[in-house]
C-alpha cells in the first residue's frame, strides 16, 4: 500500500498520481496544503518526513520507505512494480525518454515553483506582470526544446506509441502553462499529446480538479 503526500495543484504530485494510476496501484492521500497558513509543507511533522519542504512524498508501507522527488519515486515504482512499464527496455530509447522528462522536470518546473515565485515577488519585489514574464520565459524555452525532440521521436505519445515517463512529466507542465494562459500554438506536438493523454483514465483521474482536496 502507498500513501501519497501531495497537493492537488502540485505538478510533481500530479506526475506521481499518473504513475500510480497507470500501474493501477492503490494509494491513499495525505493532503499538504501549500498555501494555507504559510504552507503546510513547512510544518514540523511534514519536514520530518521531507526535509526539502516540498511535495510529493511517497510512503511505501510494505517496505517502510519514505521517498521524495517525483522522478525518484516513479523510477522506484517502475522497478518495484514493472507492470505497465513507463520506461522503454532499450537503453538508448530509455535515455531519450529520460532526457525528455528532465527537460521538463529540471529545466522548466523548478524555475516556476511556488517558493521561487514567492522569492521573486517578495524579497526581489517583482510585480505580477514581471512574474508572469518569468513564468512564460522558462516554459517557452523548455517547450521549444521539447517540441523539437517530439518532432523526431513522438508518435501518439512523446516517445512512439506507448505512454512513458515523458508524458507523465509533460501533461502536468502543460496544465500549468494553460493555467497561466500561455499561447501554445507554436507547439503542435505538445498540444496534440496533451489532448490525447487527457482521454486516458489514468490521466483524467490524476488531474488536479479531480482530487479530493481541489478547491
Ligand atoms: N523536483 C521535485 C519538485 C517538487 C516541488 O517543487 N514541489 C512543489 C509543488 S509542484 C512544492 O512542494 N512547492 C512548495 C514550495 O515551493 O514551497 C519533484 O520532482 O518532486
mmCIF file of N, CA, C and O and ligand atoms in Angstrom, residues 10-12 15 34 41-42 53-56 69-70 109 113-115, ligand 1:
data_model
loop_
_atom_site.group_PDB
_atom_site.id
_atom_site.type_symbol
_atom_site.label_atom_id
_atom_site.label_comp_id
_atom_site.label_asym_id
_atom_site.label_seq_id
_atom_site.Cartn_x
_atom_site.Cartn_y
_atom_site.Cartn_z
ATOM 1 N N UNK A 10 -0.122 20.616 -7.323
ATOM 2 C CA UNK A 10 1.315 20.376 -7.460
ATOM 3 C C UNK A 10 1.581 19.525 -8.705
ATOM 4 O O UNK A 10 1.092 18.402 -8.831
ATOM 5 N N UNK A 11 2.394 20.069 -9.619
ATOM 6 C CA UNK A 11 2.718 19.316 -10.851
ATOM 7 C C UNK A 11 3.495 18.054 -10.521
ATOM 8 O O UNK A 11 3.342 17.026 -11.183
ATOM 9 N N UNK A 12 4.367 18.147 -9.506
ATOM 10 C CA UNK A 12 5.212 16.989 -9.187
ATOM 11 C C UNK A 12 4.372 15.872 -8.560
ATOM 12 O O UNK A 12 4.575 14.689 -8.850
ATOM 13 N N UNK A 15 2.403 14.179 -11.330
ATOM 14 C CA UNK A 15 3.197 13.140 -12.025
ATOM 15 C C UNK A 15 3.059 11.797 -11.320
ATOM 16 O O UNK A 15 2.843 10.764 -11.954
ATOM 17 N N UNK A 34 -0.309 23.767 0.214
ATOM 18 C CA UNK A 34 0.935 24.526 0.003
ATOM 19 C C UNK A 34 0.805 26.016 0.299
ATOM 20 O O UNK A 34 1.817 26.718 0.346
ATOM 21 N N UNK A 41 3.686 22.516 3.992
ATOM 22 C CA UNK A 41 4.960 21.835 3.695
ATOM 23 C C UNK A 41 6.058 22.246 4.665
ATOM 24 O O UNK A 41 7.113 21.614 4.710
ATOM 25 N N UNK A 42 5.795 23.335 5.425
ATOM 26 C CA UNK A 42 6.796 23.821 6.380
ATOM 27 C C UNK A 42 6.514 23.369 7.821
ATOM 28 O O UNK A 42 7.266 23.728 8.722
ATOM 29 N N UNK A 53 10.922 20.367 2.269
ATOM 30 C CA UNK A 53 9.736 21.240 2.339
ATOM 31 C C UNK A 53 8.971 21.226 1.011
ATOM 32 O O UNK A 53 8.455 22.272 0.586
ATOM 33 N N UNK A 54 8.968 20.129 0.322
ATOM 34 C CA UNK A 54 8.293 20.044 -0.984
ATOM 35 C C UNK A 54 7.400 18.804 -1.015
ATOM 36 O O UNK A 54 7.701 17.807 -0.360
ATOM 37 N N UNK A 55 6.321 18.873 -1.805
ATOM 38 C CA UNK A 55 5.578 17.656 -2.127
ATOM 39 C C UNK A 55 5.964 17.264 -3.552
ATOM 40 O O UNK A 55 6.367 18.132 -4.335
ATOM 41 N N UNK A 56 5.887 15.991 -3.903
ATOM 42 C CA UNK A 56 5.291 14.892 -3.150
ATOM 43 C C UNK A 56 6.299 14.169 -2.260
ATOM 44 O O UNK A 56 7.512 14.299 -2.431
ATOM 45 N N UNK A 69 11.051 13.491 -4.198
ATOM 46 C CA UNK A 69 11.433 13.673 -5.605
ATOM 47 C C UNK A 69 10.617 12.766 -6.540
ATOM 48 O O UNK A 69 10.814 11.548 -6.602
ATOM 49 N N UNK A 70 9.736 13.400 -7.302
ATOM 50 C CA UNK A 70 8.787 12.635 -8.125
ATOM 51 C C UNK A 70 9.480 11.675 -9.099
ATOM 52 O O UNK A 70 8.995 10.565 -9.321
ATOM 53 N N UNK A 109 10.252 23.217 -14.627
ATOM 54 C CA UNK A 109 9.457 23.201 -13.391
ATOM 55 C C UNK A 109 10.113 23.900 -12.195
ATOM 56 O O UNK A 109 9.475 24.718 -11.529
ATOM 57 N N UNK A 113 8.542 27.132 -9.618
ATOM 58 C CA UNK A 113 7.994 26.579 -8.393
ATOM 59 C C UNK A 113 7.514 27.701 -7.464
ATOM 60 O O UNK A 113 8.010 28.825 -7.521
ATOM 61 N N UNK A 114 6.563 27.352 -6.628
ATOM 62 C CA UNK A 114 5.953 28.327 -5.720
ATOM 63 C C UNK A 114 6.988 29.145 -4.936
ATOM 64 O O UNK A 114 6.920 30.370 -4.886
ATOM 65 N N UNK A 115 7.968 28.461 -4.350
ATOM 66 C CA UNK A 115 8.902 29.209 -3.490
ATOM 67 C C UNK A 115 9.792 30.145 -4.297
ATOM 68 O O UNK A 115 10.222 31.186 -3.800
HETATM 69 N N1 LIG B 1 11.887 18.159 -8.057
HETATM 70 C C1 LIG B 1 10.816 17.977 -7.127
HETATM 71 C C2 LIG B 1 9.957 19.195 -7.131
HETATM 72 C C3 LIG B 1 8.967 19.214 -6.018
HETATM 73 C C4 LIG B 1 8.264 20.550 -5.959
HETATM 74 O O1 LIG B 1 8.775 21.565 -6.438
HETATM 75 N N2 LIG B 1 7.061 20.572 -5.391
HETATM 76 C C5 LIG B 1 6.335 21.811 -5.291
HETATM 77 C C6 LIG B 1 4.920 21.638 -5.812
HETATM 78 S S1 LIG B 1 4.906 21.179 -7.513
HETATM 79 C C7 LIG B 1 6.251 22.262 -3.852
HETATM 80 O O2 LIG B 1 6.108 21.445 -2.954
HETATM 81 N N3 LIG B 1 6.367 23.569 -3.624
HETATM 82 C C8 LIG B 1 6.283 24.123 -2.311
HETATM 83 C C9 LIG B 1 7.021 25.418 -2.204
HETATM 84 O O3 LIG B 1 7.558 25.887 -3.202
HETATM 85 O O4 LIG B 1 7.029 25.953 -1.100
HETATM 86 C C10 LIG B 1 10.000 16.744 -7.524
HETATM 87 O O5 LIG B 1 10.004 16.391 -8.691
HETATM 88 O O6 LIG B 1 9.388 16.110 -6.650
#
